[in-house]
Short mmCIF file of C-alpha atoms in Angstrom, two decimals:
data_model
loop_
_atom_site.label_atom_id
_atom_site.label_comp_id
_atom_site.label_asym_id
_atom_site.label_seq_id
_atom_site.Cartn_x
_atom_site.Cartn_y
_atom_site.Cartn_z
CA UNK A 268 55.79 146.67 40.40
CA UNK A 269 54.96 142.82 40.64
CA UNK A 270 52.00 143.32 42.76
CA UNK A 271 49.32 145.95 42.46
CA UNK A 272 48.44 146.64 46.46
CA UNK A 273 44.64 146.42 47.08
CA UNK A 274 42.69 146.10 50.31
CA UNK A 275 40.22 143.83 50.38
CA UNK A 276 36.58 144.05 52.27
CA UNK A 277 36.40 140.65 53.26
CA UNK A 278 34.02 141.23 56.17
CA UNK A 279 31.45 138.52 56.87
CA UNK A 280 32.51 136.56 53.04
CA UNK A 281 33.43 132.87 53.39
CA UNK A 282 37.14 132.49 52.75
CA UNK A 283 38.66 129.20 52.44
CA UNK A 284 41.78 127.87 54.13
CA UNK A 285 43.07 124.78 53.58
CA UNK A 286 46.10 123.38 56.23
CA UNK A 287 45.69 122.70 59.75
CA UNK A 288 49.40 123.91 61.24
CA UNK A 289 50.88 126.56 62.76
CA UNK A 290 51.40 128.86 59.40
CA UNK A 291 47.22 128.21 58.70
CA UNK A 292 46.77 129.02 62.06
CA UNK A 293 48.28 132.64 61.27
CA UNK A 294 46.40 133.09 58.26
CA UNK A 295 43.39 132.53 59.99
CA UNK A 296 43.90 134.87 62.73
CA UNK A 297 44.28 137.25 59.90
CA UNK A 298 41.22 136.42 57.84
CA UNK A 299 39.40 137.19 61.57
CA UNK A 300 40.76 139.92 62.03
CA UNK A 301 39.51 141.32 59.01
CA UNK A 302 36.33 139.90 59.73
CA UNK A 303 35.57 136.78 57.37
CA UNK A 304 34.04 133.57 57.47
CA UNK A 305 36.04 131.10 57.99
CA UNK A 306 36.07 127.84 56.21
CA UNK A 307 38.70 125.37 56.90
CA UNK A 308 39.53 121.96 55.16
CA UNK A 309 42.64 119.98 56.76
CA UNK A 310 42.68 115.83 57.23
CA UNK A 311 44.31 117.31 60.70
CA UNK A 312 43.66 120.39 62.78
CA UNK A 313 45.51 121.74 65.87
CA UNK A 314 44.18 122.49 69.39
CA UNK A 315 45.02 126.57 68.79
CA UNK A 316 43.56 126.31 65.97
CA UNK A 317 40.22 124.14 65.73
CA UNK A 318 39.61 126.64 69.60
CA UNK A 319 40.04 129.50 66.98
CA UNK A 320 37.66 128.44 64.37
CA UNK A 321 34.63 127.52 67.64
CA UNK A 322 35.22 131.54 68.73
CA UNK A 323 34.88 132.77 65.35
CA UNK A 324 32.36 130.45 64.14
CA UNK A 325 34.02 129.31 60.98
CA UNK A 326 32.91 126.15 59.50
CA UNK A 327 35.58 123.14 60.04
CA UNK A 328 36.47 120.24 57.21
CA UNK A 329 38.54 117.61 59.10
CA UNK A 330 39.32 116.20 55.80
CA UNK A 331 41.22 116.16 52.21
CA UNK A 332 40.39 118.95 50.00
CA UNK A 333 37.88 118.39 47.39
CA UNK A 334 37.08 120.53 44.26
CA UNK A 335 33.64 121.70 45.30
CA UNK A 336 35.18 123.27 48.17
CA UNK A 337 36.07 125.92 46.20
CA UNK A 338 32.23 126.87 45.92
CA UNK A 339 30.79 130.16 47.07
CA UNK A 340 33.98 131.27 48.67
CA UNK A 341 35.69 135.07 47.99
CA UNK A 342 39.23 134.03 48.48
CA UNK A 343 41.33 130.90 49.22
CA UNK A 344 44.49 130.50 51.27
CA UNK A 345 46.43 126.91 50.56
CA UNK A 346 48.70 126.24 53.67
CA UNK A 347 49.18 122.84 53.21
CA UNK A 348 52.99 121.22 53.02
CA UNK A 349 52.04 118.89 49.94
CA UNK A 350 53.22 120.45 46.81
CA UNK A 351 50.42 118.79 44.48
CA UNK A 352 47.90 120.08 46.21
CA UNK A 353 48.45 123.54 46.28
CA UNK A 354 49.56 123.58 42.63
CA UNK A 355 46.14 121.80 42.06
CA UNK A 356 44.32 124.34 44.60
CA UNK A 357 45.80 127.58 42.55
CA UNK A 358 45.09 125.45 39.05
CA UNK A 359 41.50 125.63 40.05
CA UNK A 360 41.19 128.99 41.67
CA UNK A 361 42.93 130.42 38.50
CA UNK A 362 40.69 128.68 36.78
CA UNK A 363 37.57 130.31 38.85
CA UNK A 364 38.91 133.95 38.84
CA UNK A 365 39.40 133.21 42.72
CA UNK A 366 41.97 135.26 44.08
CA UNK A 367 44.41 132.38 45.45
CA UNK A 368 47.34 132.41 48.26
CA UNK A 369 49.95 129.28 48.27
CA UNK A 370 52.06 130.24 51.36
CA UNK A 371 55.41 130.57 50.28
CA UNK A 372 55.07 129.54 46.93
CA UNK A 373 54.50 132.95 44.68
CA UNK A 374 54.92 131.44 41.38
CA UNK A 375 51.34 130.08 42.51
CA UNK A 376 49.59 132.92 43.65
CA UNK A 377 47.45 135.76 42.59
CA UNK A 378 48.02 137.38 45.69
CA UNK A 379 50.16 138.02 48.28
CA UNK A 380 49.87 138.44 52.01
CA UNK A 381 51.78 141.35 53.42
CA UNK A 382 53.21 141.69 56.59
CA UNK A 383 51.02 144.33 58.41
CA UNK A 384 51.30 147.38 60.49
CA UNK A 385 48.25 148.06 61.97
CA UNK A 386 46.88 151.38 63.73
CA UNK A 387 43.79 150.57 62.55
CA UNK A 388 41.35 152.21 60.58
CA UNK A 389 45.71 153.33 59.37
CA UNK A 390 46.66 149.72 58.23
CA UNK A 391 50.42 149.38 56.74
CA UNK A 392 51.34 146.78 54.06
CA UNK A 393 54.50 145.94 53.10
CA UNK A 394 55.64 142.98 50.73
CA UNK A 395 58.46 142.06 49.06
CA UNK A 396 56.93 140.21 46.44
CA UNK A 397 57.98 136.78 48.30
CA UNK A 398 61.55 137.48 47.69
CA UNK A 399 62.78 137.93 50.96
CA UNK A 400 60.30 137.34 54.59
CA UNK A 401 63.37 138.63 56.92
CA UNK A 402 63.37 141.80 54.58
CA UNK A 403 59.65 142.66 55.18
CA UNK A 404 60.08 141.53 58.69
CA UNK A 405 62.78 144.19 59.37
CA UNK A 406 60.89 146.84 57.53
CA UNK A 407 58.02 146.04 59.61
CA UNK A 408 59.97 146.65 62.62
CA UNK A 409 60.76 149.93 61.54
CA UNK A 410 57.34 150.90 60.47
CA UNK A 411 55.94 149.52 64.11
CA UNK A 412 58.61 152.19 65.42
CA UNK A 413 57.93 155.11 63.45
CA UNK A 414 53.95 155.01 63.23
CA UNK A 415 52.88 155.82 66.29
CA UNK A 416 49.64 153.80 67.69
CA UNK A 417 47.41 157.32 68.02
CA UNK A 418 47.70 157.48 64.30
CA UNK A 419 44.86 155.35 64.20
CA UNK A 420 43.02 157.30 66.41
CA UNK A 421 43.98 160.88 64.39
CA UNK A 422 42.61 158.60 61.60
CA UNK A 423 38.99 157.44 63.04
CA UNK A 424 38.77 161.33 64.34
CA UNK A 425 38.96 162.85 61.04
CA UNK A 426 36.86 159.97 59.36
CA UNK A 427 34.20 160.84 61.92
CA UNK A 428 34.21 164.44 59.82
CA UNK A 429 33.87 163.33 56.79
CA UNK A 430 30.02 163.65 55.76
CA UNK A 431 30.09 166.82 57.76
CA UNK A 432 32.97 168.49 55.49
CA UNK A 433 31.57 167.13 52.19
CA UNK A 434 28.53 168.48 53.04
CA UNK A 435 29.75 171.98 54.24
CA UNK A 436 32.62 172.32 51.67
CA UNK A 437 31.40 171.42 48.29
CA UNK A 438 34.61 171.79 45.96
CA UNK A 439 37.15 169.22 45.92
CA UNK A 440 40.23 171.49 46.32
CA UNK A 441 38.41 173.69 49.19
CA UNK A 442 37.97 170.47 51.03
CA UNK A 443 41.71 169.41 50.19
CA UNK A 444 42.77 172.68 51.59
CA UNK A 445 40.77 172.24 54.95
CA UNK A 446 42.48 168.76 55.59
CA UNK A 447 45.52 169.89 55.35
CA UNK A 448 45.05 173.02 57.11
CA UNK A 449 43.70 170.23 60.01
CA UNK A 450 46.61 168.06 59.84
CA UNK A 451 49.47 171.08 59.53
CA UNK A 452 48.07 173.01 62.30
CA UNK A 453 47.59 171.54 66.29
CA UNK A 454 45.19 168.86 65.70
CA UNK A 455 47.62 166.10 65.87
CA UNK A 456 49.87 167.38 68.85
CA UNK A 457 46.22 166.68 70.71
CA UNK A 458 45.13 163.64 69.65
CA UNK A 459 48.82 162.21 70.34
CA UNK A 460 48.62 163.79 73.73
CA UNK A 461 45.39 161.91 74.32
CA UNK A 462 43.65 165.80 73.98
CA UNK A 463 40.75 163.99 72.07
CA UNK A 464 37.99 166.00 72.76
CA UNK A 465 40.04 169.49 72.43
CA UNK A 466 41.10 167.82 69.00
CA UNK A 467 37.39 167.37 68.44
CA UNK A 468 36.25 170.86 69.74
CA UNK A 469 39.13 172.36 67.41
CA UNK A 470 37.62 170.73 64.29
CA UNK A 471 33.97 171.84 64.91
CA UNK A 472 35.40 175.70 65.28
CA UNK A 473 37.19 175.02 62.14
CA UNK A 474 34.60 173.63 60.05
CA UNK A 475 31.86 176.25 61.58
CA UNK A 476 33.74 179.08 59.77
CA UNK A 477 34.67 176.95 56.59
CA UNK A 478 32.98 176.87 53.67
CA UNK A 479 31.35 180.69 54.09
CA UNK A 480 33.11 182.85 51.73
CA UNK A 481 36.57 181.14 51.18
CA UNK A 482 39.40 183.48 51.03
CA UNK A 483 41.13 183.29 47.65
CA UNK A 484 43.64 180.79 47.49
CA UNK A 485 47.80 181.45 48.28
CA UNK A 486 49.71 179.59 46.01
CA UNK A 487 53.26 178.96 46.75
CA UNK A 488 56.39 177.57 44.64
CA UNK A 489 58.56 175.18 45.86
CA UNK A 490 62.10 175.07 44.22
CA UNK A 491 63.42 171.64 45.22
CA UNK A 492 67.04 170.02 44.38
CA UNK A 493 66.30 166.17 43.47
CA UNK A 494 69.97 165.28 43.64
CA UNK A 495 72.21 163.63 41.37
CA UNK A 496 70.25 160.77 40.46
CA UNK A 497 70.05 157.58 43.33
CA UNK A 498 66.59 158.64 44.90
CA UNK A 499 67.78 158.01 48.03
CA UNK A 500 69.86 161.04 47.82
CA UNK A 501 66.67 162.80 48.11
CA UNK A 502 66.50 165.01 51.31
CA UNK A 503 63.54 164.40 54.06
CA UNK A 504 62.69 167.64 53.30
CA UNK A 505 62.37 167.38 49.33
CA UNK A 506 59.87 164.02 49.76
CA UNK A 507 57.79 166.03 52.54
CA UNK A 508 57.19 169.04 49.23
CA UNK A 509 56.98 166.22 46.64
CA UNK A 510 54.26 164.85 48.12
CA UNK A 511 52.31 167.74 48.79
CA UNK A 512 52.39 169.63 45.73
CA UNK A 513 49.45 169.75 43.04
CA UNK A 514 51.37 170.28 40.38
CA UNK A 515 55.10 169.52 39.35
CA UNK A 516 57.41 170.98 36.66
CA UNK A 517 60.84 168.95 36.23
CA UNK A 518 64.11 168.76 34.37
CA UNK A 519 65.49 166.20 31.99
CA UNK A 520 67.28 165.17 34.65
CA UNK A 521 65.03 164.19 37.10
CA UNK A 522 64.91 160.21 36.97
CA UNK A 523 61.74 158.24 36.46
CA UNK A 524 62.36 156.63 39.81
CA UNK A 525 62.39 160.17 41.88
CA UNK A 526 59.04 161.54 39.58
CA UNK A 527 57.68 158.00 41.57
CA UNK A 528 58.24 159.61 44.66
CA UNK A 529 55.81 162.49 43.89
CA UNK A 530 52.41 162.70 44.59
CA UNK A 531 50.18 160.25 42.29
CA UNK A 532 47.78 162.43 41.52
CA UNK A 533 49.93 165.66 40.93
CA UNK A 534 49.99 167.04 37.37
CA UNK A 535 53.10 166.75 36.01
CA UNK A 536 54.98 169.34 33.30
CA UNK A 537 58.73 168.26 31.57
CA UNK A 538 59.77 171.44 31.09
CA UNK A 539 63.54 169.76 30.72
CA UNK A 540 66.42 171.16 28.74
CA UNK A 541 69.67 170.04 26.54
CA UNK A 542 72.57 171.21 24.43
CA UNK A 543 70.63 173.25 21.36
CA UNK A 544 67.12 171.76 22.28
CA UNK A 545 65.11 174.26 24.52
CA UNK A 546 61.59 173.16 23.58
CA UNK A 547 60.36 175.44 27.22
CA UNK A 548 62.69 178.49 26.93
CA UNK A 549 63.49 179.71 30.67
CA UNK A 550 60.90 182.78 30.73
CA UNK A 551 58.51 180.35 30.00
CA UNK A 552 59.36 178.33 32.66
CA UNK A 553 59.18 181.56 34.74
CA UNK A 554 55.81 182.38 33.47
CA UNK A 555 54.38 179.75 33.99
CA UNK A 556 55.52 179.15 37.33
CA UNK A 557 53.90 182.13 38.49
CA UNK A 558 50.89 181.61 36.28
CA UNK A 559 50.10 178.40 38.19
CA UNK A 560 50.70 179.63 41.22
CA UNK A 561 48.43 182.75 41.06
CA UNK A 562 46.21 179.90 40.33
CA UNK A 563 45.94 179.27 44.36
CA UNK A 564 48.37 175.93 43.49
CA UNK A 565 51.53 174.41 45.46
CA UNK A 566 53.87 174.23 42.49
CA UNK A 567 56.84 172.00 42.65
CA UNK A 568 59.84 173.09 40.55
CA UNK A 569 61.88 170.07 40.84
CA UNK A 570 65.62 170.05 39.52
CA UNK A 571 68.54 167.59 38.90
CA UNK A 572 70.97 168.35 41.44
CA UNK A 573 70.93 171.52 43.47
CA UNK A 574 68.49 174.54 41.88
CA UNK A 575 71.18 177.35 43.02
CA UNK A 576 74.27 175.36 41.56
CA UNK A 577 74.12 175.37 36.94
CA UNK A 578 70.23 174.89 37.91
CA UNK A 579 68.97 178.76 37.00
CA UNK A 580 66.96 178.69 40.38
CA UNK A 581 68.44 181.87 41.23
CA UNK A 582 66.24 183.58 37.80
CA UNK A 583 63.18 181.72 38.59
CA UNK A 584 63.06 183.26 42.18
CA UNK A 585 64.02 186.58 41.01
CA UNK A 586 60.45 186.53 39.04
CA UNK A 587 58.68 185.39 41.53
CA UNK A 588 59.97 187.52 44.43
CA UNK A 589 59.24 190.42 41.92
CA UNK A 590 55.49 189.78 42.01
CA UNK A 591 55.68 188.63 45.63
CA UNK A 592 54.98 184.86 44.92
CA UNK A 593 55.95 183.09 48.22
CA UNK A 594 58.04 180.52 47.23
CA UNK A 595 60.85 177.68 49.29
CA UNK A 596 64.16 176.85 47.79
CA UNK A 597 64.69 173.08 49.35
CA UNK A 598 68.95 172.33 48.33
CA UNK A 599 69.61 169.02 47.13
CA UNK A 600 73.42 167.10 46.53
CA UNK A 601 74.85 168.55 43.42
CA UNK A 602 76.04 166.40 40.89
CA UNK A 603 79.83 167.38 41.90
CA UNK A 604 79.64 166.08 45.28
CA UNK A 605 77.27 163.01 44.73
CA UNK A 606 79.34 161.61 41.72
CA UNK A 607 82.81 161.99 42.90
CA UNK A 608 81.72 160.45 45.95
CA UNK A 609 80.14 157.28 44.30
CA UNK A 610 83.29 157.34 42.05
CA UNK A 611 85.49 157.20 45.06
CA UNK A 612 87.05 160.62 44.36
CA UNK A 613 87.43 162.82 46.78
CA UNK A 614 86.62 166.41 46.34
CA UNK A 615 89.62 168.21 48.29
CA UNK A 616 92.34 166.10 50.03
CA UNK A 617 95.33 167.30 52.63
CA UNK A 618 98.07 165.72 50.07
CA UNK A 619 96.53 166.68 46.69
CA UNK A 620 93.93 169.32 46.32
CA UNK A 621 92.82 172.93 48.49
CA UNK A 622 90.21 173.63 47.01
CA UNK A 623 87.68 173.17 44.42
CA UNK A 624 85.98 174.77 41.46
CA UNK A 625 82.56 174.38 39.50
CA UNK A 626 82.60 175.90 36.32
CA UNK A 627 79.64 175.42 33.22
CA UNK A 628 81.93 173.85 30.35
CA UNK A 629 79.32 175.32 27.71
CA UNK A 630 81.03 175.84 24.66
CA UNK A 631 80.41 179.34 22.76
CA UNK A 632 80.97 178.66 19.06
CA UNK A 633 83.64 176.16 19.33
CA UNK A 634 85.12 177.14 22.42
CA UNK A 635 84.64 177.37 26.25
CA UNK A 636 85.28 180.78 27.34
CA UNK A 637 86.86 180.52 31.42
CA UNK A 638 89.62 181.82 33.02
CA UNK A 639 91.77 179.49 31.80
CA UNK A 640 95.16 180.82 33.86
CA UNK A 641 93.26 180.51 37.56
CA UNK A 642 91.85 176.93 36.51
CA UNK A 643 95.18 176.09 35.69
CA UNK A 644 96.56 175.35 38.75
CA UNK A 645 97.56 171.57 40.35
CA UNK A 646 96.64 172.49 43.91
CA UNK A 647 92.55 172.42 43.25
CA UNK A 648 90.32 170.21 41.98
CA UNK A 649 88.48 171.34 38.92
CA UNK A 650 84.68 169.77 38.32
CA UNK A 651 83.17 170.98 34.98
CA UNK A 652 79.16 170.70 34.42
CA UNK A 653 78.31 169.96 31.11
CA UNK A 654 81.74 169.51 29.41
CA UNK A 655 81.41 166.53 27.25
CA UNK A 656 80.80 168.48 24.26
CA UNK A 657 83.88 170.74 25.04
CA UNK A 658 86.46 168.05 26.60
CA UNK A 659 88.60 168.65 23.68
CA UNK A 660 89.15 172.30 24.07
CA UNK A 661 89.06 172.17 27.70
CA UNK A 662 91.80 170.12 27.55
CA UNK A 663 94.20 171.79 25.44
CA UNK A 664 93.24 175.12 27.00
CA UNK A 665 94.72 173.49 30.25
CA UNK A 666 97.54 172.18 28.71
CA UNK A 667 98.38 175.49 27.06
CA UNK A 668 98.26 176.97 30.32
CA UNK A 669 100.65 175.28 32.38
CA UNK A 670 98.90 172.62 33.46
CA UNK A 671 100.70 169.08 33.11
CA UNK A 672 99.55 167.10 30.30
CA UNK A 673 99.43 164.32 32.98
CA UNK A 674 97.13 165.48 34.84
CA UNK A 675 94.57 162.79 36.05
CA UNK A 676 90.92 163.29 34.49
CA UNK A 677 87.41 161.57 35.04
CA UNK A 678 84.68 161.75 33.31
CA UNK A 679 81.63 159.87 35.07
CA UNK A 680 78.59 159.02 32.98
CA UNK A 681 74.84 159.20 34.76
CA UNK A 682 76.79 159.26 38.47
CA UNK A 683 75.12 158.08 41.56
CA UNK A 684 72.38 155.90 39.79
CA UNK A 685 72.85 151.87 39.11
CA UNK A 686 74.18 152.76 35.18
CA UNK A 687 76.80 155.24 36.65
CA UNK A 688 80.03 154.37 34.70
CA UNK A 689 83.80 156.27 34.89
CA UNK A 690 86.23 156.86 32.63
CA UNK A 691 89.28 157.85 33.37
CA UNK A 692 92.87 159.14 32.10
CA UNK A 693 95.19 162.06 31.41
CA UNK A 694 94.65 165.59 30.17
CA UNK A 695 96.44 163.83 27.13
CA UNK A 696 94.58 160.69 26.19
CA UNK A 697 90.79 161.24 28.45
CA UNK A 698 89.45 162.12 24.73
CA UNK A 699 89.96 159.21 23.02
CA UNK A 700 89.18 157.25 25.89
CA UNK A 701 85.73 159.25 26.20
CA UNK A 702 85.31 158.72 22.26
CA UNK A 703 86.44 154.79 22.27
CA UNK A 704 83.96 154.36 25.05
CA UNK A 705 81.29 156.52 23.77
CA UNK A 706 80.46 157.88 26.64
CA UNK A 707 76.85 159.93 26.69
CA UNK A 708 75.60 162.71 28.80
CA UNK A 709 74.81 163.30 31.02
CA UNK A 710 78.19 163.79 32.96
CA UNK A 711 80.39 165.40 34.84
CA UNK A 712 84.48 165.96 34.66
CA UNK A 713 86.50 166.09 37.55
CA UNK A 714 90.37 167.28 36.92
CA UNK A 715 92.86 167.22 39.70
CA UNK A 716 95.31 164.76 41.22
CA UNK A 717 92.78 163.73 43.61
CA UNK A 718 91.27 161.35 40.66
CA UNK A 719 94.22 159.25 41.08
CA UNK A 720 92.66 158.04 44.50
CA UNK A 721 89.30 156.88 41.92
CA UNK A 722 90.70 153.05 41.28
CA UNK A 723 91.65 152.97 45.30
CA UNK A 724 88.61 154.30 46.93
CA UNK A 725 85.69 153.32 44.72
CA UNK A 726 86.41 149.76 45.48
CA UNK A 727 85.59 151.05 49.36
CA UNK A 728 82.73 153.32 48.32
CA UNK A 729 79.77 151.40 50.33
CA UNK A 730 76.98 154.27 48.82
CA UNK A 731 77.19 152.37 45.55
CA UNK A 732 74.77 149.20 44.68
CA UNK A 733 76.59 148.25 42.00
#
């Protein structure tokens, strides 16, 4: 993050502009709108503009900038098209601790201006850290579209509450719980309607029997597939739980960018696993899965993949439907289908493949016990979970079985994220290739003629960045 994102109270401080065109006349309707003092310094100042400054009654330079302008003021905005001033404006703002704008020109600024959606008292703020104005332009647009404007009016409703709740509801986690009883039950539906004063009649009933003798809390677990890897693989559903859940436990294989996506101030529990390293054995995980939840806590078990596919979800909901623990399982794009589709390899194909099999390539001893004689067969596309280990004797079991030693192979390392990487060969040679590329977990193997379409397809494959 390049930018920490504040909001400033800027309401009734002097901040200084200095420019007199069109782009300071923008930044000043800003700095009104947020209510400062204006002060502006500019040798020349447009009609717009100087009318601007008379109805907000800002203070008006029509001259060069000089250092002692920089007096008393809370934050300066340099909108001038000479480059030596506003290096030597943000010089001596730095030098004052001033927070300090140069319009275009991040390199010198302390902060940054974001392009604003605003349902005020909801305000919006998006930035691209200068990098790209038509970006945060489009991604305004979309914001505009999807916040509605009676957000803002939801939003001055419930702040009108506020004292009243604190003071009625003392603990933190009581109150939590009444807000988002508010916002998940009707409240909105009326205020969006224009129902205002039902909304506000609904909320008194509410908070009239709040508070009394609080029932004891229903926790609930949340089992929740994060995908393969690319966070935007994530489902609208998963964010929705991520976001709402006090406390989180997650795999190994959850990337730091989808833990991001979770709410800030959830606690958060790796509870992760790997070949020969279980450091939270399984019916710990269970245990304490239900422990929190008896707890009166939203519990997030979040899991690489899909929880119900090599994920032991199916365990962890056995426990908990045994001590009748309410609980969600939210699917999310295995590994299988989200890396063979960012490696251009199609799953099952008319010419090539029927069908398709997952099977856990654990090895037991020094082999990997399967049905070797059904997942021998050229009409189906094999994908093996956690195979590195075992490619060797996966390999020759398959050969000893009947199928060709030709058979196309790929092996793709950390799929579906910007590091993804594929290997690829025969049945005969993908184990030296795997070993001469030294090629880490996690991954996934995919065996079947339809690999032979990778080189082809992946060169279409418009879900990759890379």
């Amino acid at each position: 993050m390049d930018y920490l994102p504040v909001f400033l109270d800027i309401r009734e401080r002097p901040c200084l502009l200095v420019g007199g065109g069109e782009v300071a006349l923008r930044k000043a309707t800003l700095l009104a709108r947020a209510g400062a003092r204006l002060k502006l310094v500019a040798p020349e100042v447009r009609g717009d503009l100087r009318e601007l400054l008379e109805a907000e009654l800002g203070i008006l330079h029509q001259r060069r900038f000089e250092d002692a302008d920089l007096d008393n003021v809370a934050l300066v905005i340099a909108a001038t098209n000479d480059d030596q001033v506003n290096q030597h404006i943000s010089r001596l703002a730095r030098d004052r601790s001033l927070p300090v704008n140069v319009v275009d020109q991040p390199a010198l600024c302390t902060f940054i201006v974001p392009a604003i959606v605003d349902r005020s008292p909801v305000v919006v703020a998006i930035s691209t850290g200068g990098s790209s104005p038509v970006l945060t332009r489009q991604l305004k647009e979309k914001i505009e579209q999807a916040v509605p404007a009676a957000y803002g009016r939801l939003a001055a409703l419930l702040g009108g509450f506020r004292k009243r709740v604190r003071a009625r509801i003392d603990d933190f986690e009581q109150r939590t719980r009444f807000w988002e009883r508010l916002l998940d039950g009707p409240l909105s539906g009326l205020v969006f309607s224009g129902r205002e004063r039902e909304a506000e009649a609904w909320i008194e009933s509410e908070l009239e029997n709040a508070g009394d003798a609080p029932a004891a809390p229903q926790g609930e677990v949340w089992l929740v597939g994060a995908g393969p890897g690319d966070p935007d693989l994530l489902t609208l559903k998963a964010l929705r739980l991520m976001y709402a859940a006090d406390v989180v436990l997650y795999d190994r294989l959850v990337s730091p960018e989808i833990l991001q996506k979770v709410r800030p101030d959830a606690e958060k529990f790796h509870v992760g696993k790997q070949r020969a390293h279980h450091p939270v054995p399984q019916e710990a995980i269970n245990d304490q899965l239900v422990r929190l939840a008896r707890q009166g806590r939203k519990v997030l078990r979040l899991k690489g993949g899909d929880p119900f596919i090599f994920g032991r979800g199916g365990e962890e909901i056995d426990r908990l439907a045994e001590l009748g623990i309410p609980f969600q399982v939210v699917p999310g794009i295995t590994a299988a289908s989200g890396c063979a589709s960012y490696a251009g390899i199609p799953l099952t194909h008319r010419d090539f493949a029927q069908s398709v099999r997952f099977v856990a390539g654990h090895l037991k001893g020094d082999r990997v016990g399967l049905d070797w004689p059904h997942l021998a067969r050229e009409d189906q596309t094999l994908v093996i979970y956690m195979g590195l280990v075992g490619l060797p004797n996966i390999c020759r079991q398959l050969v000893a079985h009947g199928m060709p030693a030709d058979m196309p192979v790929a092996v793709v390392q950390q799929g579906t994220t910007a590091t993804q990487r594929v290997v690829s060969g025969t049945l005969d040679d993908i184990v030296a290739r795997v070993e001469s590329e030294a090629v880490q977990p996690p991954t996934i193997i995919i065996i079947g003629h339809v690999v032979s379409l990778h080189r082809e397809l992946a060169w279409f494959n418009v879900s990759r960045d890379a």
